[in-house]
mmCIF file with all atom_site columns, C-alpha atoms in Angstrom:
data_model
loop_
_atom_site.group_PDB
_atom_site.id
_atom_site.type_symbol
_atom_site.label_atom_id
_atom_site.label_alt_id
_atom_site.label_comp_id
_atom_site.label_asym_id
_atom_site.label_entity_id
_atom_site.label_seq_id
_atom_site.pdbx_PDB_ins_code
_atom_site.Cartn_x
_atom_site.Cartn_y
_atom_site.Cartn_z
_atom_site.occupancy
_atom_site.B_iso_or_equiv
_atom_site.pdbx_formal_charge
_atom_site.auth_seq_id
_atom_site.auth_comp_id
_atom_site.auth_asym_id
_atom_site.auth_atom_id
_atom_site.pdbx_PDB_model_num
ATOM 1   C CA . UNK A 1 1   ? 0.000   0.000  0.000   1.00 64.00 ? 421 UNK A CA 1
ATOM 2   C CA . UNK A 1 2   ? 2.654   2.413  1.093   1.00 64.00 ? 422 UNK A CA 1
ATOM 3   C CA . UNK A 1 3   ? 4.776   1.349  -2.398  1.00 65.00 ? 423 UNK A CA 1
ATOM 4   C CA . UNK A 1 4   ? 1.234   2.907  -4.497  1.00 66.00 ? 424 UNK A CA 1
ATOM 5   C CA . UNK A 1 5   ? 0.885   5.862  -2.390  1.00 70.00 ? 425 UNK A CA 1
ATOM 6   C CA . UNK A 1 6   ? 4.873   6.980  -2.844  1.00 66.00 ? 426 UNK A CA 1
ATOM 7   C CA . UNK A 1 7   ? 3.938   6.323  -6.881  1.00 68.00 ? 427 UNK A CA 1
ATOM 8   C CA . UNK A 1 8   ? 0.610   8.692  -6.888  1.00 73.00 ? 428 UNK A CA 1
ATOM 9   C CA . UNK A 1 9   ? 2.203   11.372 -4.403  1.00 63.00 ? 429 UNK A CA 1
ATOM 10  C CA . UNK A 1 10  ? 5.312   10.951 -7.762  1.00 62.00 ? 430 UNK A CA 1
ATOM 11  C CA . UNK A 1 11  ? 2.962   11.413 -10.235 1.00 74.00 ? 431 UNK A CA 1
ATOM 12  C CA . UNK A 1 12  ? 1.202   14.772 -8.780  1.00 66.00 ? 432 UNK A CA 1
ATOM 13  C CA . UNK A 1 13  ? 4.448   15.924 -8.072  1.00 71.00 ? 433 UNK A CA 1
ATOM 14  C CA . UNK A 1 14  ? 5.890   15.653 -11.282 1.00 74.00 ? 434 UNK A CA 1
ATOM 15  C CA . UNK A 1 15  ? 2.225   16.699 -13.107 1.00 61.00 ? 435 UNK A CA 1
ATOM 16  C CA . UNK A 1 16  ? 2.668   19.730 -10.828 1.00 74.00 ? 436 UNK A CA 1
ATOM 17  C CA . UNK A 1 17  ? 6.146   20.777 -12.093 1.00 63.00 ? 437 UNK A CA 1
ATOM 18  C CA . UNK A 1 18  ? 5.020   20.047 -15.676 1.00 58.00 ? 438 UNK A CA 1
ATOM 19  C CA . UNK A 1 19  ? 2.172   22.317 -15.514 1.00 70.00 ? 439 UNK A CA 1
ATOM 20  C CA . UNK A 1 20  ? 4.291   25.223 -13.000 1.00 60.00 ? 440 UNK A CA 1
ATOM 21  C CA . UNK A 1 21  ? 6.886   24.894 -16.357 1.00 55.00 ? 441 UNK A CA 1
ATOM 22  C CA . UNK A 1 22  ? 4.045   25.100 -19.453 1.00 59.00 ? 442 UNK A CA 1
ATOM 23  C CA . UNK A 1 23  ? 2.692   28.068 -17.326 1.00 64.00 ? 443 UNK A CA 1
ATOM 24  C CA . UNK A 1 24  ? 6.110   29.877 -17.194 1.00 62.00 ? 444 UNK A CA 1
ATOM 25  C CA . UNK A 1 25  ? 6.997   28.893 -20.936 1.00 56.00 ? 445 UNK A CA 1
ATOM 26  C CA . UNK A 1 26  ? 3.296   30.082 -22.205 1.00 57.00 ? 446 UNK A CA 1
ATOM 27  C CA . UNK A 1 27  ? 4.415   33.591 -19.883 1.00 53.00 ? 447 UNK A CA 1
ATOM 28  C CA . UNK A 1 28  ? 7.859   33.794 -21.149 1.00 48.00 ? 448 UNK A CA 1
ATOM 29  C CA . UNK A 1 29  ? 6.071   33.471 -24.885 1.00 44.00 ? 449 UNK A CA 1
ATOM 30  C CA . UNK A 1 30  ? 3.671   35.688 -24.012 1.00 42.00 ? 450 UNK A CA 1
ATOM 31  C CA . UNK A 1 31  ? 6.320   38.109 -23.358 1.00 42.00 ? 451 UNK A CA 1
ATOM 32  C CA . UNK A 1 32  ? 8.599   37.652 -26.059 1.00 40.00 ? 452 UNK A CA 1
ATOM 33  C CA . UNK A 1 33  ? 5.732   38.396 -28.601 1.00 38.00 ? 453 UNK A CA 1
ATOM 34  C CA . UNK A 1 34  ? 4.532   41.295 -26.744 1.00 39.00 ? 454 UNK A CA 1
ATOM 35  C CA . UNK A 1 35  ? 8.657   43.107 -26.895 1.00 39.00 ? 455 UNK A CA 1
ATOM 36  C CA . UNK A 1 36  ? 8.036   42.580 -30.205 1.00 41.00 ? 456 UNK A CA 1
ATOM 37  C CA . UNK A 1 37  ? 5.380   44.052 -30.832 1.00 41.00 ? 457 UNK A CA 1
ATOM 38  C CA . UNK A 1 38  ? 6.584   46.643 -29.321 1.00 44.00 ? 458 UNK A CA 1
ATOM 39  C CA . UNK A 1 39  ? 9.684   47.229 -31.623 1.00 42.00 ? 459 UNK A CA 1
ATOM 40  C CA . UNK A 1 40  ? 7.396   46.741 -34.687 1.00 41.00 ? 460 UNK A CA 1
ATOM 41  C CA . UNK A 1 41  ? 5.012   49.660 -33.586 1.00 45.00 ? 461 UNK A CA 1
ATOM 42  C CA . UNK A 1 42  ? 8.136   51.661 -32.423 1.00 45.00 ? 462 UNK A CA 1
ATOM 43  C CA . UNK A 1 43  ? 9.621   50.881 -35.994 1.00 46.00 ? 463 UNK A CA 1
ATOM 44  C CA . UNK A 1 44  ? 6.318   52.114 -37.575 1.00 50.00 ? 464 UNK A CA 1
ATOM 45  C CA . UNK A 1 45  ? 5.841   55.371 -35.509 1.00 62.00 ? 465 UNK A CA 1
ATOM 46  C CA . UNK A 1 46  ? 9.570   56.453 -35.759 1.00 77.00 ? 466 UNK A CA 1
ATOM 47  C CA . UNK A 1 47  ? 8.853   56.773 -39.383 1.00 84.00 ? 467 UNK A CA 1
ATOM 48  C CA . UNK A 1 48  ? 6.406   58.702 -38.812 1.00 92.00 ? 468 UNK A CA 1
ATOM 49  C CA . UNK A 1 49  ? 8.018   61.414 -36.674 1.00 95.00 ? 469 UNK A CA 1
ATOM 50  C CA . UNK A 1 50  ? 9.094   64.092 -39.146 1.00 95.00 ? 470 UNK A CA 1
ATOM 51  C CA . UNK A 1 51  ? 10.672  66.773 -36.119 1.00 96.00 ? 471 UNK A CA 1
ATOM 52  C CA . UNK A 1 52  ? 10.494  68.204 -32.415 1.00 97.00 ? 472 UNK A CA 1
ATOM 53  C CA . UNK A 1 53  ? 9.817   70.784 -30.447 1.00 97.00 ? 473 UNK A CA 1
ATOM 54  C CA . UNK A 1 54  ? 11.863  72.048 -27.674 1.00 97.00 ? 474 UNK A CA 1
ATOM 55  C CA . UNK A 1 55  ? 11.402  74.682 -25.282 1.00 97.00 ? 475 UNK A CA 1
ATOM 56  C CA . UNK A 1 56  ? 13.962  74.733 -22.755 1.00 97.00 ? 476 UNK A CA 1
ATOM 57  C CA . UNK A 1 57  ? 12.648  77.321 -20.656 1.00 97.00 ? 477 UNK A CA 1
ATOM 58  C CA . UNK A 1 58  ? 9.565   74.536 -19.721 1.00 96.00 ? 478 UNK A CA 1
ATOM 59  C CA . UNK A 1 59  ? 11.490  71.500 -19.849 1.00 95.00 ? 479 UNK A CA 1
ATOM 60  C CA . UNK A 1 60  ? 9.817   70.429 -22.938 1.00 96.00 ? 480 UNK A CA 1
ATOM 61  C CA . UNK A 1 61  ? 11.059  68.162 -25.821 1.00 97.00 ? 481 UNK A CA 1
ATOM 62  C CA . UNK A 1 62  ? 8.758   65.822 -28.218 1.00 96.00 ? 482 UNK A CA 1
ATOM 63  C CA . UNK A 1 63  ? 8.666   64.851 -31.127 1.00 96.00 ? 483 UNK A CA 1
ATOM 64  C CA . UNK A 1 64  ? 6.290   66.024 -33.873 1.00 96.00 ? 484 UNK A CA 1
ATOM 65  C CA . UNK A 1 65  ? 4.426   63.244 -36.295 1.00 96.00 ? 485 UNK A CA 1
ATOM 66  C CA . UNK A 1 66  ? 3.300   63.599 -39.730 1.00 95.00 ? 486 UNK A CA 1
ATOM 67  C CA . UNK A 1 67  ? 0.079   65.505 -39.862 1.00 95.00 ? 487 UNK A CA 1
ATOM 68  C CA . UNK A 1 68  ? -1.786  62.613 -41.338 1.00 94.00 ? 488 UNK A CA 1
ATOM 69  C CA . UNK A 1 69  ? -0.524  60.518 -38.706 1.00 94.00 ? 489 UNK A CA 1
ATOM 70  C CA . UNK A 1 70  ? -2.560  58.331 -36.540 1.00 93.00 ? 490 UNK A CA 1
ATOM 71  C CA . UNK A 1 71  ? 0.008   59.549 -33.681 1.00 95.00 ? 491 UNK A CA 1
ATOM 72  C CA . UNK A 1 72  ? -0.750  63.289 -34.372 1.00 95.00 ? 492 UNK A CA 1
ATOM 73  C CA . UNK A 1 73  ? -3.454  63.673 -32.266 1.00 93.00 ? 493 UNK A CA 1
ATOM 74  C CA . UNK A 1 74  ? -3.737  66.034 -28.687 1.00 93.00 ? 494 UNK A CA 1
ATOM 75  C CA . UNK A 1 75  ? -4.964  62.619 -26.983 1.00 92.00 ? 495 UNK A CA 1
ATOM 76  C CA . UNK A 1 76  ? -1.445  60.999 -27.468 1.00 93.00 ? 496 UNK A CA 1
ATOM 77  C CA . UNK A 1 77  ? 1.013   63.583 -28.337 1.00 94.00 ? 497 UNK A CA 1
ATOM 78  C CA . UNK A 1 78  ? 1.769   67.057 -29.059 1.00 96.00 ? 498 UNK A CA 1
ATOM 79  C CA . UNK A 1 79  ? 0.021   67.707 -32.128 1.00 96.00 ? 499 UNK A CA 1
ATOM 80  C CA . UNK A 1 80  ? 0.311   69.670 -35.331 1.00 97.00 ? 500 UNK A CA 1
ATOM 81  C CA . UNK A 1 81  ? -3.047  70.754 -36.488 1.00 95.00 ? 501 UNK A CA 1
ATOM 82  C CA . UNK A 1 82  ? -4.231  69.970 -40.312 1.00 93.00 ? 502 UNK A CA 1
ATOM 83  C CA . UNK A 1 83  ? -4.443  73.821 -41.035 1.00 91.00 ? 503 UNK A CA 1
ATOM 84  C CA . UNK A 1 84  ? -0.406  74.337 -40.630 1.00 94.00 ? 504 UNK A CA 1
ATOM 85  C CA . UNK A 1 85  ? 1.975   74.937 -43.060 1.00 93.00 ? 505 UNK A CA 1
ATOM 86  C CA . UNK A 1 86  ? 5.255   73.429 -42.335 1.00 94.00 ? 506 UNK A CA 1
ATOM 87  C CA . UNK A 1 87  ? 8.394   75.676 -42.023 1.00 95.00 ? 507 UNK A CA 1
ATOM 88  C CA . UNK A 1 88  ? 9.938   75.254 -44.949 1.00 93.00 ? 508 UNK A CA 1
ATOM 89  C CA . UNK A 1 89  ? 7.005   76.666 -46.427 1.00 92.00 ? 509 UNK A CA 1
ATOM 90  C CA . UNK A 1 90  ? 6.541   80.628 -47.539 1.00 89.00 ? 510 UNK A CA 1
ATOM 91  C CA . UNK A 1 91  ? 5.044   81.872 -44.969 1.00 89.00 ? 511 UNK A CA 1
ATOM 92  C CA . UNK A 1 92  ? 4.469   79.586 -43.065 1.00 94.00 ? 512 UNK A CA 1
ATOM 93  C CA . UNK A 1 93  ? 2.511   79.538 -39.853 1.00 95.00 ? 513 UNK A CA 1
ATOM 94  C CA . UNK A 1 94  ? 2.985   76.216 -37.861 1.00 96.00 ? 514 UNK A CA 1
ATOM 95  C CA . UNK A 1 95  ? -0.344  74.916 -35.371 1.00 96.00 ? 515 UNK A CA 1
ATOM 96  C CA . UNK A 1 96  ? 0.522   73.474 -32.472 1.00 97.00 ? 516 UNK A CA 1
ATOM 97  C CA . UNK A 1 97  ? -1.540  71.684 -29.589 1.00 96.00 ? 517 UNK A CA 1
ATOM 98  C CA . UNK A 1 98  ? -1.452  69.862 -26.512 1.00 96.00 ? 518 UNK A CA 1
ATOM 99  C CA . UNK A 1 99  ? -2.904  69.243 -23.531 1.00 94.00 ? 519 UNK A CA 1
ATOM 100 C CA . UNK A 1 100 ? -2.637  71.278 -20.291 1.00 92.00 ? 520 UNK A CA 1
ATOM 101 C CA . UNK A 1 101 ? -3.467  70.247 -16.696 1.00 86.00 ? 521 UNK A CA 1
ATOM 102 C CA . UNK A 1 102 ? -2.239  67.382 -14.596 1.00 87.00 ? 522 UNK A CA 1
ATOM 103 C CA . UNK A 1 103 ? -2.360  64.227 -17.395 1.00 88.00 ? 523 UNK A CA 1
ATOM 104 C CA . UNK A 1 104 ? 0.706   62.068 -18.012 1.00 91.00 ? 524 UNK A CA 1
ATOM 105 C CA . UNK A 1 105 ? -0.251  63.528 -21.725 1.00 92.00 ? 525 UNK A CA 1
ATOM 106 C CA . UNK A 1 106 ? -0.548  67.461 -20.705 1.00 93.00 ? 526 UNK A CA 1
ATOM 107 C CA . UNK A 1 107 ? 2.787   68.566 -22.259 1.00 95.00 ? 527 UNK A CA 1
ATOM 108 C CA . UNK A 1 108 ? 1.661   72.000 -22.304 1.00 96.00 ? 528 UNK A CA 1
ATOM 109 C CA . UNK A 1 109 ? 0.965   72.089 -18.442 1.00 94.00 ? 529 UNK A CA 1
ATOM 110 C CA . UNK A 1 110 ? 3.866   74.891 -18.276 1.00 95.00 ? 530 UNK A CA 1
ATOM 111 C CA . UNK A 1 111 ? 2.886   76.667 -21.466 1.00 96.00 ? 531 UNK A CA 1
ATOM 112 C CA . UNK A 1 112 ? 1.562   79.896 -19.274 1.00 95.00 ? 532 UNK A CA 1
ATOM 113 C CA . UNK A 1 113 ? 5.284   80.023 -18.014 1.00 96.00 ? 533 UNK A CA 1
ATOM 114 C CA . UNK A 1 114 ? 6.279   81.567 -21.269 1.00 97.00 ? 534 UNK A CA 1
ATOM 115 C CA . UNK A 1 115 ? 6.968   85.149 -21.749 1.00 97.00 ? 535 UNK A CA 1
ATOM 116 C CA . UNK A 1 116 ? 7.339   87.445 -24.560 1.00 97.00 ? 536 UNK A CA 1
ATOM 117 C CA . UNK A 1 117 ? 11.095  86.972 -26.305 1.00 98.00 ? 537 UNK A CA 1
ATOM 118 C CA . UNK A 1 118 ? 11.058  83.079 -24.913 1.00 98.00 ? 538 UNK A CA 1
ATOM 119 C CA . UNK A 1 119 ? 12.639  81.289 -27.410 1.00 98.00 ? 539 UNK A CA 1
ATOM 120 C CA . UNK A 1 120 ? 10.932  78.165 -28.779 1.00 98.00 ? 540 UNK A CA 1
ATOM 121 C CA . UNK A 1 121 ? 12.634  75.448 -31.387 1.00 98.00 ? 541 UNK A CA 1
ATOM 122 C CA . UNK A 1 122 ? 11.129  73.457 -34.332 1.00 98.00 ? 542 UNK A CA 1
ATOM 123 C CA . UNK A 1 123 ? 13.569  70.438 -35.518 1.00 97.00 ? 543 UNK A CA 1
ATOM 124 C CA . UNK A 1 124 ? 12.241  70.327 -38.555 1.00 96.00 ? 544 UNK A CA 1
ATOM 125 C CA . UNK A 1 125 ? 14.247  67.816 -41.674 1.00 92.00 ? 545 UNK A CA 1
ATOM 126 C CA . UNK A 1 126 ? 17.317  67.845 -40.068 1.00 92.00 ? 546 UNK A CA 1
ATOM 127 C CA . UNK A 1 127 ? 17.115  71.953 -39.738 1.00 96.00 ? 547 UNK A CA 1
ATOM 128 C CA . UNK A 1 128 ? 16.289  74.225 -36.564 1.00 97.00 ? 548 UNK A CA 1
ATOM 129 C CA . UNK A 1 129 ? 13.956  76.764 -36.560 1.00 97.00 ? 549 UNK A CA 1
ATOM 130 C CA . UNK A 1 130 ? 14.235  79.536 -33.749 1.00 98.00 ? 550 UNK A CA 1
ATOM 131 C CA . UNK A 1 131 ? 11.120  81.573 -33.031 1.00 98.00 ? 551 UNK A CA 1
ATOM 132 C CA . UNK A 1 132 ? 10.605  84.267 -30.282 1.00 98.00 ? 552 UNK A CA 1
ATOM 133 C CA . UNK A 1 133 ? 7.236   84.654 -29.070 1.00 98.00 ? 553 UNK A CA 1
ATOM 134 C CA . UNK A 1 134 ? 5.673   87.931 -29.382 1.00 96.00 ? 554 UNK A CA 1
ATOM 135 C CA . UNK A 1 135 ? 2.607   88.071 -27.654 1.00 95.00 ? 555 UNK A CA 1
ATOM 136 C CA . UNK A 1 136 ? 0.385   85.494 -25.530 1.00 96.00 ? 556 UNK A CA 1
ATOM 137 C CA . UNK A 1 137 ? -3.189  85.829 -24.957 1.00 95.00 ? 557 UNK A CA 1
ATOM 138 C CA . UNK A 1 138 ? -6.314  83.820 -23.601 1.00 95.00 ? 558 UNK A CA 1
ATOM 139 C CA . UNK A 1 139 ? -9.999  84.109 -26.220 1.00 95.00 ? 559 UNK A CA 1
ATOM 140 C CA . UNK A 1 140 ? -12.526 82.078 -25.654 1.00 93.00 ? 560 UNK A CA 1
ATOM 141 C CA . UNK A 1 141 ? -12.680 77.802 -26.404 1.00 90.00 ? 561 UNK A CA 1
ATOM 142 C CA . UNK A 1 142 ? -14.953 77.923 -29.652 1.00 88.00 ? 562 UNK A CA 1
ATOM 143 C CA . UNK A 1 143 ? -12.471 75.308 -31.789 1.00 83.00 ? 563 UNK A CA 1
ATOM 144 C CA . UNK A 1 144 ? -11.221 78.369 -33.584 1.00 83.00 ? 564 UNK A CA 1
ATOM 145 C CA . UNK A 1 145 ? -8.488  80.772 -33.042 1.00 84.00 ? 565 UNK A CA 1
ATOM 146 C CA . UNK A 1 146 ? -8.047  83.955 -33.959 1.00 83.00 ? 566 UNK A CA 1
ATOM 147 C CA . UNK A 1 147 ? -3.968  84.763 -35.515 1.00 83.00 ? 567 UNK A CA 1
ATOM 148 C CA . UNK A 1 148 ? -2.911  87.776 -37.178 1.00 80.00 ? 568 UNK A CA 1
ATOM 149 C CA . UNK A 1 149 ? -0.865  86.794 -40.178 1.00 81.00 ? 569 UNK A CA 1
ATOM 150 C CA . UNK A 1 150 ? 2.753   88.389 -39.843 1.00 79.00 ? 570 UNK A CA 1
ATOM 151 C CA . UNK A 1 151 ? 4.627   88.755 -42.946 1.00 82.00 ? 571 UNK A CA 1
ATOM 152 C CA . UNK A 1 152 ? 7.440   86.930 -41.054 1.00 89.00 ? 572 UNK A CA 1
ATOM 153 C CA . UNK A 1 153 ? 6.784   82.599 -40.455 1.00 95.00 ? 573 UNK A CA 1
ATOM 154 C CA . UNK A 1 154 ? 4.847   82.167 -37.432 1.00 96.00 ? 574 UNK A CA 1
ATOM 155 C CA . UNK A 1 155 ? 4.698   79.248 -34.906 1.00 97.00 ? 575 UNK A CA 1
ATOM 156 C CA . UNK A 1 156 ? 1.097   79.494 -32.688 1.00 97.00 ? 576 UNK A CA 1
ATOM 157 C CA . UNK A 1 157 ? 0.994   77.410 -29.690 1.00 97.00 ? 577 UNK A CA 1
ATOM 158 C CA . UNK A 1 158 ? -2.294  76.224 -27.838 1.00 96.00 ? 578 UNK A CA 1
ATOM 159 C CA . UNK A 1 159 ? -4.062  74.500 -25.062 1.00 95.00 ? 579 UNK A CA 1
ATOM 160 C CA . UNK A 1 160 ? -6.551  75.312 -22.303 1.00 93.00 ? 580 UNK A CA 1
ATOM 161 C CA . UNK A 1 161 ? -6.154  78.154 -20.296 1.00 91.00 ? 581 UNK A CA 1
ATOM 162 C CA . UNK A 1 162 ? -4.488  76.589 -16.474 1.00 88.00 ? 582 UNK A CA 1
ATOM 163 C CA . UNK A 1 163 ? -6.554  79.294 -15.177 1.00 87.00 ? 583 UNK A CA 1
ATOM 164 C CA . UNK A 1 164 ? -9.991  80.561 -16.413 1.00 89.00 ? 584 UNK A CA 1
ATOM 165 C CA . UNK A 1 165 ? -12.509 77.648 -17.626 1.00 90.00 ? 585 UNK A CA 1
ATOM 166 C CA . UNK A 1 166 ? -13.210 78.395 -21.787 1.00 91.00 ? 586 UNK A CA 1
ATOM 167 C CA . UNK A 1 167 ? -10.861 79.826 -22.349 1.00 94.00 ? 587 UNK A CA 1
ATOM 168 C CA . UNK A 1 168 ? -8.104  78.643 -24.481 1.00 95.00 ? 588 UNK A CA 1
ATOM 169 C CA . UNK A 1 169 ? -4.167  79.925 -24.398 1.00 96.00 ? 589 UNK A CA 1
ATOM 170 C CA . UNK A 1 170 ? -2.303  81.378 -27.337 1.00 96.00 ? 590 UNK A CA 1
ATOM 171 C CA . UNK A 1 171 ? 1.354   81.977 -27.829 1.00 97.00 ? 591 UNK A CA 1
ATOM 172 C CA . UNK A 1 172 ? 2.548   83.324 -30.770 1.00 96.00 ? 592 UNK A CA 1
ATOM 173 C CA . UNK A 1 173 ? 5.787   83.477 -31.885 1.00 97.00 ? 593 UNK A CA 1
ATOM 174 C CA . UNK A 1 174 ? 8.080   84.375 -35.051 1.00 96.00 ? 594 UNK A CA 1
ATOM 175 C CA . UNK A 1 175 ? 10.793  82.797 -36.523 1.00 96.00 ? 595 UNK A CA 1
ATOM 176 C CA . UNK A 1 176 ? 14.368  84.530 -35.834 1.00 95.00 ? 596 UNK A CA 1
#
């Protein structure tokens, strides 16, 4: 009797560890597919990012997607809008948003830092662009805003006001 006991207690034993190492295999697959995944999406958005925008005086630097992107939008990134023209365009007057507030995506959370003559940059194919803001206002959140075309390019920046609810924050700047 004792010889068939010692045999099942074997057997659950070793079913045990068999099932403890499918379980850690099917995890350690599970993992392995997921990295890649990860590269492959990296892969796909880094060809996507065409620039950056840096503003030292904030602590702020990220990159900028194609506008037809499906990573150029204010719920994932710092976005350009469709109505910009790119910098290397005549006159050109580059749209940017992002989220303000307290969200691990509210990279314009120190926006209402900035002062007139801050200096913001655009990495834009493999050239800077240096423009100084020259005025910053709040209007009112209607999905519009209001610019005064310079003859010089212009960079707009945007997000909700940090302060007044409606309101939306403007900084406009020219390129130096």
């Amino acid at each position: 009797m004792y010889y068939y006991k010692a045999k099942i207690y074997n057997i659950v034993i070793i079913g045990i560890y068999c099932i403890s190492c499918f379980i850690i295999f099917n995890n350690q697959q599970q993992k392995v597919t997921y990295t890649n995944t990860n590269v492959k999406n990296s892969i796909s958005t880094n060809s996507e990012i065409i620039g950056s925008i840096m503003i030292d005086k904030i602590n702020l630097k990220k990159p900028l997607y194609k506008i037809e992107s499906n990573h150029n939008k204010v719920d994932e990134n710092v976005t350009i809008l469709k109505s910009s023209t790119l910098p290397d365009q005549e006159q050109s007057i580059l749209i940017i948003a992002a989220h303000s507030g307290t969200s691990h995506i509210s990279y314009f959370e120190r926006l209402d830092e900035l002062t007139e003559n801050d200096i913001i940059k655009i990495h834009y194919q493999n050239k800077d662009y240096f423009y100084q803001v020259t005025s910053i206002w709040e209007e009112d959140k209607t999905g519009y805003i209001h610019i005064n075309k310079k003859k010089e390019k212009q960079l707009i920046l945007t997000t909700c006001s940090p302060k007044h609810e409606g309101k939306q924050l403007i900084v406009n700047s020219i390129l130096i």
